[in-house]
Amino acid sequence: MGEYHEFLSTRIEVTDGHELFAFPIDGKDILKIATVARISRDGMEIEGFQRKEVRSHIKEIAKYIERPDAMIPNAIVLAFSDPNVSFEAIQHSHEEVLGEIGIFRVPVVDLTKEERPGFIVDGQQRTRAIDEADVESFPIMVCAFKEDDEEIQAQQFVNVNNTKPLPKELMIELLPNLSFPP
């Protein structure tokens, strides 16, 4: 048995036996367990689904992360296709807890290679910004699922990223009430 990163996690079962896992992580460690699946074409086949990084956006997020009051309340979404990623439930006495509490294990990999057990489905800009920010650590939540079918991973990417931006009128209405700009 190899070495594993271990995270105290919650697991819930959703449709068709799929599972979702939620756990806190030091954002500086995300790139140890997951990589960005960049979109590319191999002949007629499309691989990956993430667009190129937006350097200006990453710099803005990193600058925000360096503030003492920084907090990012939305989770990084990861997909794990490695069969060695596992979850072990912990016995507890709370009967009304939705889901299970346990340890989510991700194999430790050689960081000199590009391969990782997981892929970033949503949050590549935030992940890069945390990695580049001049902070020792930055806690953030991860929401993860296990799936080795690239089509389903890509579908989740589309689902997460297929949202309408906030209407400009709403943003204009909210901005005067913020003590600092976004």
CSV table of N, CA and C in Angstrom, one decimal:
chain,number,residue,atom,x,y,z
A,1,MET,N,0.8,-1.2,0.0
A,1,MET,CA,0.0,0.0,0.0
A,1,MET,C,0.9,1.2,0.0
A,2,GLY,N,0.6,2.2,-0.9
A,2,GLY,CA,1.4,3.4,-1.0
A,2,GLY,C,1.0,4.5,0.0
A,3,GLU,N,1.6,5.6,-0.2
A,3,GLU,CA,1.2,6.8,0.6
A,3,GLU,C,0.0,7.5,0.1
A,4,TYR,N,-0.8,8.1,1.0
A,4,TYR,CA,-2.0,8.8,0.6
A,4,TYR,C,-2.1,10.2,1.3
A,5,HIS,N,-2.7,11.2,0.6
A,5,HIS,CA,-3.1,12.4,1.2
A,5,HIS,C,-4.5,12.0,1.8
A,6,GLU,N,-4.7,12.4,3.1
A,6,GLU,CA,-6.0,12.1,3.7
A,6,GLU,C,-6.7,13.3,4.1
A,7,PHE,N,-8.0,13.3,3.9
A,7,PHE,CA,-8.9,14.5,4.2
A,7,PHE,C,-10.1,14.0,4.9
A,8,LEU,N,-10.4,14.7,6.0
A,8,LEU,CA,-11.7,14.5,6.7
A,8,LEU,C,-12.8,15.0,5.8
A,9,SER,N,-13.7,14.1,5.5
A,9,SER,CA,-14.7,14.4,4.4
A,9,SER,C,-16.1,13.9,4.8
A,10,THR,N,-17.0,14.5,4.0
A,10,THR,CA,-18.4,14.1,4.1
A,10,THR,C,-18.7,13.4,2.7
A,11,ARG,N,-19.4,12.3,2.7
A,11,ARG,CA,-19.8,11.7,1.5
A,11,ARG,C,-21.3,11.6,1.5
A,12,ILE,N,-21.9,11.9,0.3
A,12,ILE,CA,-23.3,11.7,0.1
A,12,ILE,C,-23.5,11.0,-1.2
A,13,GLU,N,-24.6,10.1,-1.2
A,13,GLU,CA,-24.9,9.4,-2.4
A,13,GLU,C,-26.0,10.2,-3.1
A,14,VAL,N,-25.8,10.4,-4.4
A,14,VAL,CA,-26.7,11.1,-5.3
A,14,VAL,C,-27.3,10.1,-6.3
A,15,THR,N,-27.8,10.6,-7.4
A,15,THR,CA,-28.5,9.7,-8.3
A,15,THR,C,-27.6,8.6,-8.9
A,16,ASP,N,-28.2,7.5,-9.3
A,16,ASP,CA,-27.5,6.4,-9.9
A,16,ASP,C,-26.2,5.9,-9.2
A,17,GLY,N,-26.2,6.0,-7.9
A,17,GLY,CA,-25.1,5.5,-7.1
A,17,GLY,C,-23.9,6.4,-7.2
A,18,HIS,N,-23.9,7.5,-7.8
A,18,HIS,CA,-22.8,8.5,-7.8
A,18,HIS,C,-22.7,9.0,-6.4
A,19,GLU,N,-21.4,9.4,-6.0
A,19,GLU,CA,-21.1,10.0,-4.7
A,19,GLU,C,-20.5,11.3,-4.9
A,20,LEU,N,-20.8,12.2,-3.9
A,20,LEU,CA,-20.1,13.5,-3.8
A,20,LEU,C,-19.4,13.5,-2.5
A,21,PHE,N,-18.2,14.1,-2.5
A,21,PHE,CA,-17.4,14.3,-1.3
A,21,PHE,C,-17.0,15.7,-1.1
A,22,ALA,N,-17.1,16.2,0.1
A,22,ALA,CA,-16.7,17.6,0.4
A,22,ALA,C,-15.7,17.5,1.6
A,23,PHE,N,-14.6,18.3,1.3
A,23,PHE,CA,-13.6,18.4,2.4
A,23,PHE,C,-12.8,19.7,2.3
A,24,PRO,N,-12.3,20.2,3.4
A,24,PRO,CA,-11.4,21.3,3.4
A,24,PRO,C,-10.0,20.9,3.0
A,25,ILE,N,-9.3,21.8,2.3
A,25,ILE,CA,-7.9,21.6,1.9
A,25,ILE,C,-7.2,22.9,2.0
A,26,ASP,N,-5.9,22.8,2.2
A,26,ASP,CA,-5.0,24.0,2.0
A,26,ASP,C,-4.9,24.2,0.5
A,27,GLY,N,-5.4,25.3,0.0
A,27,GLY,CA,-5.4,25.5,-1.5
A,27,GLY,C,-4.1,25.4,-2.1
A,28,LYS,N,-3.0,25.5,-1.3
A,28,LYS,CA,-1.6,25.3,-1.9
A,28,LYS,C,-1.4,23.9,-2.2
A,29,ASP,N,-2.2,23.0,-1.7
A,29,ASP,CA,-2.0,21.5,-2.0
A,29,ASP,C,-2.9,21.0,-3.1
A,30,ILE,N,-3.8,21.8,-3.7
A,30,ILE,CA,-4.7,21.2,-4.7
A,30,ILE,C,-3.9,20.7,-5.9
A,31,LEU,N,-2.9,21.4,-6.3
A,31,LEU,CA,-2.1,20.9,-7.5
A,31,LEU,C,-1.3,19.7,-7.2
A,32,LYS,N,-1.2,19.2,-6.0
A,32,LYS,CA,-0.6,18.0,-5.6
A,32,LYS,C,-1.5,16.8,-5.9
A,33,ILE,N,-2.8,17.0,-6.0
A,33,ILE,CA,-3.7,15.9,-6.2
A,33,ILE,C,-4.5,16.0,-7.5
A,34,ALA,N,-4.5,17.2,-8.1
A,34,ALA,CA,-5.3,17.4,-9.3
A,34,ALA,C,-4.6,18.3,-10.3
A,35,THR,N,-5.0,18.1,-11.6
A,35,THR,CA,-4.4,18.9,-12.6
A,35,THR,C,-5.5,19.5,-13.5
A,36,VAL,N,-5.2,20.4,-14.3
A,36,VAL,CA,-6.1,21.0,-15.2
A,36,VAL,C,-6.2,20.2,-16.5
A,37,ALA,N,-7.4,19.8,-16.9
A,37,ALA,CA,-7.6,19.0,-18.1
A,37,ALA,C,-7.8,20.0,-19.3
A,38,ARG,N,-6.7,20.5,-19.9
A,38,ARG,CA,-6.9,21.5,-20.9
A,38,ARG,C,-7.5,20.9,-22.2
A,39,ILE,N,-8.3,21.7,-22.8
A,39,ILE,CA,-8.9,21.2,-24.0
A,39,ILE,C,-7.9,21.2,-25.2
A,40,SER,N,-7.9,20.1,-25.9
A,40,SER,CA,-7.0,19.9,-27.0
A,40,SER,C,-7.6,18.9,-28.0
A,41,ARG,N,-7.1,18.9,-29.2
A,41,ARG,CA,-7.6,18.0,-30.2
A,41,ARG,C,-6.5,17.0,-30.6
A,42,ASP,N,-6.8,15.7,-30.6
A,42,ASP,CA,-5.9,14.7,-31.1
A,42,ASP,C,-6.6,14.1,-32.3
A,43,GLY,N,-6.3,14.6,-33.5
A,43,GLY,CA,-7.0,14.2,-34.7
A,43,GLY,C,-8.5,14.7,-34.6
A,44,MET,N,-9.4,13.8,-34.6
A,44,MET,CA,-10.8,14.1,-34.5
A,44,MET,C,-11.3,14.1,-33.1
A,45,GLU,N,-10.5,13.5,-32.2
A,45,GLU,CA,-10.9,13.4,-30.8
A,45,GLU,C,-10.6,14.7,-30.0
A,46,ILE,N,-11.5,15.1,-29.2
A,46,ILE,CA,-11.3,16.2,-28.3
A,46,ILE,C,-10.9,15.7,-26.9
A,47,GLU,N,-9.9,16.2,-26.3
A,47,GLU,CA,-9.5,15.7,-25.0
A,47,GLU,C,-9.5,16.9,-24.1
A,48,GLY,N,-9.9,16.7,-22.8
A,48,GLY,CA,-9.9,17.8,-21.8
A,48,GLY,C,-11.1,18.7,-22.0
A,49,PHE,N,-11.2,19.7,-21.2
A,49,PHE,CA,-12.3,20.6,-21.3
A,49,PHE,C,-12.0,22.0,-20.8
A,50,GLN,N,-10.9,22.3,-20.2
A,50,GLN,CA,-10.6,23.6,-19.6
A,50,GLN,C,-10.0,24.5,-20.6
A,51,ARG,N,-10.4,25.8,-20.6
A,51,ARG,CA,-9.9,26.8,-21.5
A,51,ARG,C,-8.5,27.3,-20.9
A,52,LYS,N,-7.8,28.1,-21.6
A,52,LYS,CA,-6.6,28.7,-21.2
A,52,LYS,C,-6.8,29.5,-19.9
A,53,GLU,N,-5.7,29.6,-19.1
A,53,GLU,CA,-5.7,30.5,-18.0
A,53,GLU,C,-5.9,31.9,-18.4
A,54,VAL,N,-6.5,32.7,-17.6
A,54,VAL,CA,-6.6,34.1,-17.8
A,54,VAL,C,-5.7,34.8,-16.8
A,55,ARG,N,-4.5,35.2,-17.2
A,55,ARG,CA,-3.5,35.7,-16.3
A,55,ARG,C,-3.9,36.9,-15.5
A,56,SER,N,-4.6,37.8,-16.2
A,56,SER,CA,-5.1,39.0,-15.4
A,56,SER,C,-6.1,38.7,-14.3
A,57,HIS,N,-6.9,37.7,-14.6
A,57,HIS,CA,-7.9,37.3,-13.6
A,57,HIS,C,-7.2,36.6,-12.4
A,58,ILE,N,-6.2,35.8,-12.8
A,58,ILE,CA,-5.5,35.1,-11.7
A,58,ILE,C,-4.8,36.1,-10.8
A,59,LYS,N,-4.2,37.1,-11.4
A,59,LYS,CA,-3.4,38.1,-10.6
A,59,LYS,C,-4.4,38.9,-9.7
A,60,GLU,N,-5.6,39.2,-10.2
A,60,GLU,CA,-6.6,39.9,-9.4
A,60,GLU,C,-7.0,39.0,-8.2
A,61,ILE,N,-7.3,37.7,-8.4
A,61,ILE,CA,-7.7,36.8,-7.4
A,61,ILE,C,-6.5,36.7,-6.4
A,62,ALA,N,-5.3,36.5,-6.8
A,62,ALA,CA,-4.1,36.4,-6.0
A,62,ALA,C,-4.0,37.6,-5.1
A,63,LYS,N,-4.2,38.8,-5.7
A,63,LYS,CA,-4.1,40.0,-4.9
A,63,LYS,C,-5.1,40.0,-3.7
A,64,TYR,N,-6.3,39.6,-4.1
A,64,TYR,CA,-7.4,39.5,-3.1
A,64,TYR,C,-7.0,38.5,-2.0
A,65,ILE,N,-6.5,37.3,-2.4
A,65,ILE,CA,-6.1,36.2,-1.4
A,65,ILE,C,-5.1,36.7,-0.4
A,66,GLU,N,-4.2,37.6,-0.8
A,66,GLU,CA,-3.2,38.2,0.0
A,66,GLU,C,-3.7,39.1,1.1
A,67,ARG,N,-5.0,39.5,1.0
A,67,ARG,CA,-5.6,40.4,2.0
A,67,ARG,C,-5.9,39.6,3.3
A,68,PRO,N,-5.8,40.2,4.4
A,68,PRO,CA,-6.0,39.5,5.7
A,68,PRO,C,-7.5,39.0,5.9
A,69,ASP,N,-8.4,39.7,5.2
A,69,ASP,CA,-9.8,39.3,5.3
A,69,ASP,C,-10.3,38.5,4.2
A,70,ALA,N,-9.4,37.9,3.4
A,70,ALA,CA,-9.8,37.1,2.2
A,70,ALA,C,-10.5,35.8,2.6
A,71,MET,N,-11.6,35.5,1.8
A,71,MET,CA,-12.3,34.3,2.0
A,71,MET,C,-13.0,33.9,0.7
A,72,ILE,N,-12.8,32.7,0.2
A,72,ILE,CA,-13.5,32.2,-1.0
A,72,ILE,C,-14.5,31.2,-0.6
A,73,PRO,N,-15.8,31.5,-0.5
A,73,PRO,CA,-16.8,30.6,0.0
A,73,PRO,C,-17.3,29.5,-1.0
A,74,ASN,N,-16.9,29.6,-2.2
A,74,ASN,CA,-17.3,28.6,-3.2
A,74,ASN,C,-16.2,27.5,-3.4
A,75,ALA,N,-16.6,26.3,-3.5
A,75,ALA,CA,-15.7,25.2,-3.5
A,75,ALA,C,-15.0,25.0,-4.9
A,76,ILE,N,-13.8,24.4,-4.9
A,76,ILE,CA,-13.1,23.9,-6.1
A,76,ILE,C,-13.8,22.6,-6.4
A,77,VAL,N,-14.1,22.3,-7.6
A,77,VAL,CA,-14.7,21.0,-8.0
A,77,VAL,C,-13.7,20.2,-8.7
A,78,LEU,N,-13.5,19.0,-8.1
A,78,LEU,CA,-12.5,18.0,-8.6
A,78,LEU,C,-13.2,16.7,-9.0
A,79,ALA,N,-12.7,16.1,-10.1
A,79,ALA,CA,-13.1,14.8,-10.5
A,79,ALA,C,-11.9,13.8,-10.4
A,80,PHE,N,-12.1,12.7,-9.8
A,80,PHE,CA,-11.1,11.7,-9.6
A,80,PHE,C,-11.4,10.5,-10.5
A,81,SER,N,-10.4,10.1,-11.3
A,81,SER,CA,-10.6,8.9,-12.1
A,81,SER,C,-9.7,7.8,-11.7
A,82,ASP,N,-8.8,8.0,-10.8
A,82,ASP,CA,-7.8,7.0,-10.3
A,82,ASP,C,-8.6,6.0,-9.4
A,83,PRO,N,-8.5,4.7,-9.7
A,83,PRO,CA,-9.2,3.7,-8.9
A,83,PRO,C,-8.7,3.6,-7.5
A,84,ASN,N,-7.5,4.2,-7.2
A,84,ASN,CA,-6.9,4.1,-5.8
A,84,ASN,C,-7.5,5.2,-4.9
A,85,VAL,N,-8.3,6.1,-5.4
A,85,VAL,CA,-8.9,7.1,-4.6
A,85,VAL,C,-10.0,6.4,-3.8
A,86,SER,N,-10.1,6.6,-2.5
A,86,SER,CA,-11.1,5.9,-1.7
A,86,SER,C,-11.6,6.7,-0.6
A,87,PHE,N,-12.7,6.2,0.0
A,87,PHE,CA,-13.3,6.8,1.2
A,87,PHE,C,-13.6,5.7,2.2
A,88,GLU,N,-13.2,6.0,3.4
A,88,GLU,CA,-13.5,5.0,4.5
A,88,GLU,C,-14.3,5.8,5.6
A,89,ALA,N,-15.6,5.3,5.8
A,89,ALA,CA,-16.5,5.9,6.7
A,89,ALA,C,-16.0,5.7,8.2
A,90,ILE,N,-16.3,6.7,9.0
A,90,ILE,CA,-16.0,6.7,10.4
A,90,ILE,C,-17.3,6.5,11.2
A,91,GLN,N,-17.3,5.6,12.1
A,91,GLN,CA,-18.5,5.4,12.9
A,91,GLN,C,-18.7,6.6,13.8
A,92,HIS,N,-20.0,7.0,13.8
A,92,HIS,CA,-20.4,8.2,14.7
A,92,HIS,C,-21.8,7.9,15.2
A,93,SER,N,-22.2,8.7,16.2
A,93,SER,CA,-23.5,8.4,16.8
A,93,SER,C,-24.6,9.4,16.4
A,94,HIS,N,-24.3,10.2,15.4
A,94,HIS,CA,-25.3,11.2,14.9
A,94,HIS,C,-26.2,10.6,13.9
A,95,GLU,N,-27.4,10.2,14.3
A,95,GLU,CA,-28.3,9.5,13.4
A,95,GLU,C,-28.9,10.4,12.3
A,96,GLU,N,-29.0,11.6,12.5
A,96,GLU,CA,-29.7,12.5,11.5
A,96,GLU,C,-28.7,13.2,10.6
A,97,VAL,N,-27.5,12.8,10.6
A,97,VAL,CA,-26.5,13.4,9.7
A,97,VAL,C,-26.8,12.9,8.3
A,98,LEU,N,-26.9,13.8,7.3
A,98,LEU,CA,-27.1,13.4,5.9
A,98,LEU,C,-25.7,13.0,5.4
A,99,GLY,N,-25.6,11.8,4.9
A,99,GLY,CA,-24.4,11.3,4.4
A,99,GLY,C,-23.6,10.6,5.4
A,100,GLU,N,-22.3,10.4,5.1
A,100,GLU,CA,-21.4,9.8,6.0
A,100,GLU,C,-20.1,10.7,6.2
A,101,ILE,N,-19.5,10.6,7.4
A,101,ILE,CA,-18.3,11.3,7.6
A,101,ILE,C,-17.2,10.2,7.6
A,102,GLY,N,-16.0,10.6,7.0
A,102,GLY,CA,-14.9,9.6,6.9
A,102,GLY,C,-13.7,10.2,6.4
A,103,ILE,N,-12.8,9.4,5.9
A,103,ILE,CA,-11.5,9.8,5.4
A,103,ILE,C,-11.5,9.6,3.9
A,104,PHE,N,-11.2,10.6,3.2
A,104,PHE,CA,-11.1,10.6,1.7
A,104,PHE,C,-9.6,10.5,1.4
A,105,ARG,N,-9.2,9.4,0.7
A,105,ARG,CA,-7.8,9.2,0.5
A,105,ARG,C,-7.4,9.3,-1.0
A,106,VAL,N,-6.3,10.1,-1.3
A,106,VAL,CA,-5.9,10.3,-2.6
A,106,VAL,C,-4.4,9.9,-2.7
A,107,PRO,N,-4.0,9.1,-3.6
A,107,PRO,CA,-2.6,8.6,-3.7
A,107,PRO,C,-1.6,9.8,-3.9
A,108,VAL,N,-0.5,9.7,-3.2
A,108,VAL,CA,0.6,10.6,-3.4
A,108,VAL,C,1.3,10.3,-4.7
A,109,VAL,N,1.5,11.2,-5.6
A,109,VAL,CA,2.1,11.0,-6.8
A,109,VAL,C,3.4,11.7,-7.0
A,110,ASP,N,4.3,11.3,-7.9
A,110,ASP,CA,5.5,12.0,-8.2
A,110,ASP,C,5.2,13.3,-8.9
A,111,LEU,N,5.5,14.4,-8.2
A,111,LEU,CA,5.1,15.8,-8.7
A,111,LEU,C,5.9,16.2,-9.9
A,112,THR,N,7.0,15.5,-10.3
A,112,THR,CA,7.7,15.9,-11.5
A,112,THR,C,7.0,15.4,-12.7
A,113,LYS,N,6.0,14.6,-12.6
A,113,LYS,CA,5.2,14.1,-13.7
A,113,LYS,C,3.9,14.9,-13.8
A,114,GLU,N,3.3,15.1,-15.0
A,114,GLU,CA,2.1,15.8,-15.1
A,114,GLU,C,0.9,15.1,-14.6
A,115,GLU,N,0.9,13.8,-14.6
A,115,GLU,CA,-0.3,13.0,-14.1
A,115,GLU,C,-0.6,13.2,-12.7
A,116,ARG,N,-1.9,13.4,-12.4
A,116,ARG,CA,-2.4,13.5,-11.0
A,116,ARG,C,-3.6,12.6,-10.9
A,117,PRO,N,-4.0,12.2,-9.7
A,117,PRO,CA,-5.2,11.4,-9.6
A,117,PRO,C,-6.5,12.1,-10.0
A,118,GLY,N,-6.5,13.4,-9.9
A,118,GLY,CA,-7.8,14.2,-10.2
A,118,GLY,C,-7.6,15.3,-11.2
A,119,PHE,N,-8.7,15.8,-11.6
A,119,PHE,CA,-8.8,16.9,-12.6
A,119,PHE,C,-9.6,18.0,-12.0
A,120,ILE,N,-9.3,19.3,-12.3
A,120,ILE,CA,-10.0,20.4,-11.8
A,120,ILE,C,-11.2,20.6,-12.8
A,121,VAL,N,-12.4,20.5,-12.3
A,121,VAL,CA,-13.6,20.7,-13.1
A,121,VAL,C,-14.0,22.1,-13.1
A,122,ASP,N,-13.9,22.7,-11.9
A,122,ASP,CA,-14.2,24.1,-11.8
A,122,ASP,C,-13.3,24.7,-10.7
A,123,GLY,N,-12.7,25.9,-11.1
A,123,GLY,CA,-11.8,26.5,-10.1
A,123,GLY,C,-10.4,26.6,-10.5
A,124,GLN,N,-10.1,26.4,-11.8
A,124,GLN,CA,-8.7,26.5,-12.2
A,124,GLN,C,-8.1,27.9,-12.0
A,125,GLN,N,-8.8,28.9,-12.2
A,125,GLN,CA,-8.3,30.3,-12.0
A,125,GLN,C,-8.0,30.5,-10.4
A,126,ARG,N,-9.0,30.1,-9.6
A,126,ARG,CA,-8.8,30.3,-8.2
A,126,ARG,C,-7.6,29.4,-7.7
A,127,THR,N,-7.5,28.2,-8.2
A,127,THR,CA,-6.4,27.3,-7.8
A,127,THR,C,-5.1,27.9,-8.1
A,128,ARG,N,-4.9,28.4,-9.3
A,128,ARG,CA,-3.7,29.0,-9.8
A,128,ARG,C,-3.4,30.3,-8.9
A,129,ALA,N,-4.4,31.0,-8.6
A,129,ALA,CA,-4.2,32.3,-7.8
A,129,ALA,C,-3.8,31.9,-6.4
A,130,ILE,N,-4.4,30.9,-5.8
A,130,ILE,CA,-3.9,30.5,-4.5
A,130,ILE,C,-2.5,30.0,-4.5
A,131,ASP,N,-2.2,29.2,-5.5
A,131,ASP,CA,-0.8,28.7,-5.7
A,131,ASP,C,0.2,29.8,-5.8
A,132,GLU,N,-0.2,30.9,-6.5
A,132,GLU,CA,0.8,32.0,-6.8
A,132,GLU,C,0.7,33.1,-5.8
A,133,ALA,N,-0.3,33.2,-4.9
A,133,ALA,CA,-0.4,34.2,-4.0
A,133,ALA,C,0.7,34.2,-2.9
A,134,ASP,N,1.1,35.3,-2.5
A,134,ASP,CA,2.2,35.4,-1.5
A,134,ASP,C,1.6,35.2,-0.1
A,135,VAL,N,1.1,34.0,0.2
A,135,VAL,CA,0.6,33.6,1.5
A,135,VAL,C,1.1,32.2,1.7
A,136,GLU,N,1.3,31.9,3.0
A,136,GLU,CA,1.8,30.5,3.4
A,136,GLU,C,0.8,29.4,3.1
A,137,SER,N,-0.5,29.7,3.4
A,137,SER,CA,-1.5,28.7,3.1
A,137,SER,C,-2.8,29.5,2.9
A,138,PHE,N,-3.8,28.8,2.4
A,138,PHE,CA,-5.1,29.4,2.2
A,138,PHE,C,-6.2,28.3,2.1
A,139,PRO,N,-6.9,28.1,3.2
A,139,PRO,CA,-8.0,27.1,3.3
A,139,PRO,C,-9.1,27.3,2.3
A,140,ILE,N,-9.6,26.3,1.7
A,140,ILE,CA,-10.7,26.3,0.8
A,140,ILE,C,-11.4,25.0,0.8
A,141,MET,N,-12.6,25.0,0.4
A,141,MET,CA,-13.4,23.7,0.3
A,141,MET,C,-13.3,23.1,-1.1
A,142,VAL,N,-13.3,21.8,-1.1
A,142,VAL,CA,-13.4,21.0,-2.3
A,142,VAL,C,-14.7,20.2,-2.3
A,143,CYS,N,-15.3,20.2,-3.5
A,143,CYS,CA,-16.4,19.2,-3.7
A,143,CYS,C,-15.9,18.3,-4.8
A,144,ALA,N,-15.9,17.0,-4.6
A,144,ALA,CA,-15.3,16.1,-5.5
A,144,ALA,C,-16.3,14.9,-5.9
A,145,PHE,N,-16.0,14.3,-7.0
A,145,PHE,CA,-16.7,13.1,-7.4
A,145,PHE,C,-15.7,12.2,-8.0
A,146,LYS,N,-16.0,10.9,-8.0
A,146,LYS,CA,-15.2,9.9,-8.7
A,146,LYS,C,-15.8,9.5,-10.0
A,147,GLU,N,-15.1,9.6,-11.1
A,147,GLU,CA,-15.6,9.3,-12.4
A,147,GLU,C,-14.5,9.2,-13.4
A,148,ASP,N,-14.4,8.0,-14.0
A,148,ASP,CA,-13.4,7.8,-15.0
A,148,ASP,C,-13.8,8.0,-16.4
A,149,ASP,N,-15.1,8.3,-16.6
A,149,ASP,CA,-15.7,8.6,-18.0
A,149,ASP,C,-15.4,10.1,-18.3
A,150,GLU,N,-14.6,10.4,-19.3
A,150,GLU,CA,-14.3,11.8,-19.6
A,150,GLU,C,-15.5,12.5,-20.1
A,151,GLU,N,-16.4,11.8,-20.7
A,151,GLU,CA,-17.7,12.5,-21.2
A,151,GLU,C,-18.5,13.0,-20.0
A,152,ILE,N,-18.6,12.2,-19.0
A,152,ILE,CA,-19.3,12.7,-17.8
A,152,ILE,C,-18.6,13.8,-17.1
A,153,GLN,N,-17.2,13.7,-17.0
A,153,GLN,CA,-16.4,14.8,-16.4
A,153,GLN,C,-16.7,16.1,-17.2
A,154,ALA,N,-16.7,16.0,-18.6
A,154,ALA,CA,-16.9,17.2,-19.4
A,154,ALA,C,-18.3,17.7,-19.2
A,155,GLN,N,-19.3,16.8,-19.0
A,155,GLN,CA,-20.7,17.2,-18.8
A,155,GLN,C,-20.8,18.0,-17.5
A,156,GLN,N,-20.1,17.5,-16.4
A,156,GLN,CA,-20.1,18.3,-15.2
A,156,GLN,C,-19.5,19.6,-15.3
A,157,PHE,N,-18.4,19.7,-16.1
A,157,PHE,CA,-17.8,21.0,-16.4
A,157,PHE,C,-18.8,22.0,-17.0
A,158,VAL,N,-19.5,21.5,-18.0
A,158,VAL,CA,-20.5,22.3,-18.7
A,158,VAL,C,-21.6,22.7,-17.7
A,159,ASN,N,-22.1,21.7,-16.9
A,159,ASN,CA,-23.1,22.0,-15.9
A,159,ASN,C,-22.7,23.1,-15.0
A,160,VAL,N,-21.5,23.0,-14.5
A,160,VAL,CA,-21.0,24.0,-13.5
A,160,VAL,C,-20.8,25.4,-14.1
A,161,ASN,N,-20.3,25.4,-15.4
A,161,ASN,CA,-20.0,26.7,-16.0
A,161,ASN,C,-21.1,27.2,-16.9
A,162,ASN,N,-22.2,26.6,-16.9
A,162,ASN,CA,-23.3,27.1,-17.8
A,162,ASN,C,-24.3,27.9,-17.0
A,163,THR,N,-23.8,29.0,-16.4
A,163,THR,CA,-24.6,29.8,-15.6
A,163,THR,C,-24.7,31.2,-16.2
A,164,LYS,N,-25.7,31.9,-16.0
A,164,LYS,CA,-25.8,33.3,-16.5
A,164,LYS,C,-25.1,34.2,-15.5
A,165,PRO,N,-24.3,35.2,-16.0
A,165,PRO,CA,-23.7,36.2,-15.1
A,165,PRO,C,-24.8,37.0,-14.5
A,166,LEU,N,-24.5,37.6,-13.3
A,166,LEU,CA,-25.4,38.5,-12.7
A,166,LEU,C,-25.8,39.7,-13.6
A,167,PRO,N,-27.0,40.1,-13.6
A,167,PRO,CA,-27.4,41.2,-14.4
A,167,PRO,C,-26.6,42.5,-13.9
A,168,LYS,N,-26.2,43.3,-14.9
A,168,LYS,CA,-25.4,44.5,-14.6
A,168,LYS,C,-26.2,45.4,-13.6
A,169,GLU,N,-27.5,45.5,-13.8
A,169,GLU,CA,-28.3,46.3,-12.9
A,169,GLU,C,-28.2,45.9,-11.4
A,170,LEU,N,-28.2,44.6,-11.2
A,170,LEU,CA,-28.1,44.0,-9.9
A,170,LEU,C,-26.7,44.4,-9.3
A,171,MET,N,-25.7,44.2,-10.1
A,171,MET,CA,-24.3,44.5,-9.6
A,171,MET,C,-24.2,46.0,-9.2
A,172,ILE,N,-24.8,46.9,-10.0
A,172,ILE,CA,-24.8,48.3,-9.8
A,172,ILE,C,-25.5,48.6,-8.5
A,173,GLU,N,-26.6,47.9,-8.3
A,173,GLU,CA,-27.4,48.1,-7.1
A,173,GLU,C,-26.7,47.6,-5.8
A,174,LEU,N,-25.9,46.5,-5.9
A,174,LEU,CA,-25.2,46.0,-4.8
A,174,LEU,C,-23.9,46.7,-4.4
A,175,LEU,N,-23.2,47.1,-5.4
A,175,LEU,CA,-21.8,47.7,-5.1
A,175,LEU,C,-21.8,48.8,-4.1
A,176,PRO,N,-22.7,49.7,-4.1
A,176,PRO,CA,-22.7,50.8,-3.0
A,176,PRO,C,-22.8,50.3,-1.6
A,177,ASN,N,-23.3,49.1,-1.4
A,177,ASN,CA,-23.5,48.5,-0.1
A,177,ASN,C,-22.3,47.7,0.4
A,178,LEU,N,-21.3,47.5,-0.5
A,178,LEU,CA,-20.1,46.8,-0.1
A,178,LEU,C,-19.1,47.7,0.5
A,179,SER,N,-18.4,47.2,1.5
A,179,SER,CA,-17.4,48.0,2.2
A,179,SER,C,-16.1,48.0,1.4
A,180,PHE,N,-16.0,47.1,0.5
A,180,PHE,CA,-14.8,47.0,-0.4
A,180,PHE,C,-15.3,46.5,-1.8
A,181,PRO,N,-14.7,46.9,-2.8
A,181,PRO,CA,-15.1,46.4,-4.1
A,181,PRO,C,-14.7,45.0,-4.3
A,182,PRO,N,-15.4,44.2,-5.2
A,182,PRO,CA,-15.1,42.8,-5.4
A,182,PRO,C,-13.8,42.7,-6.2
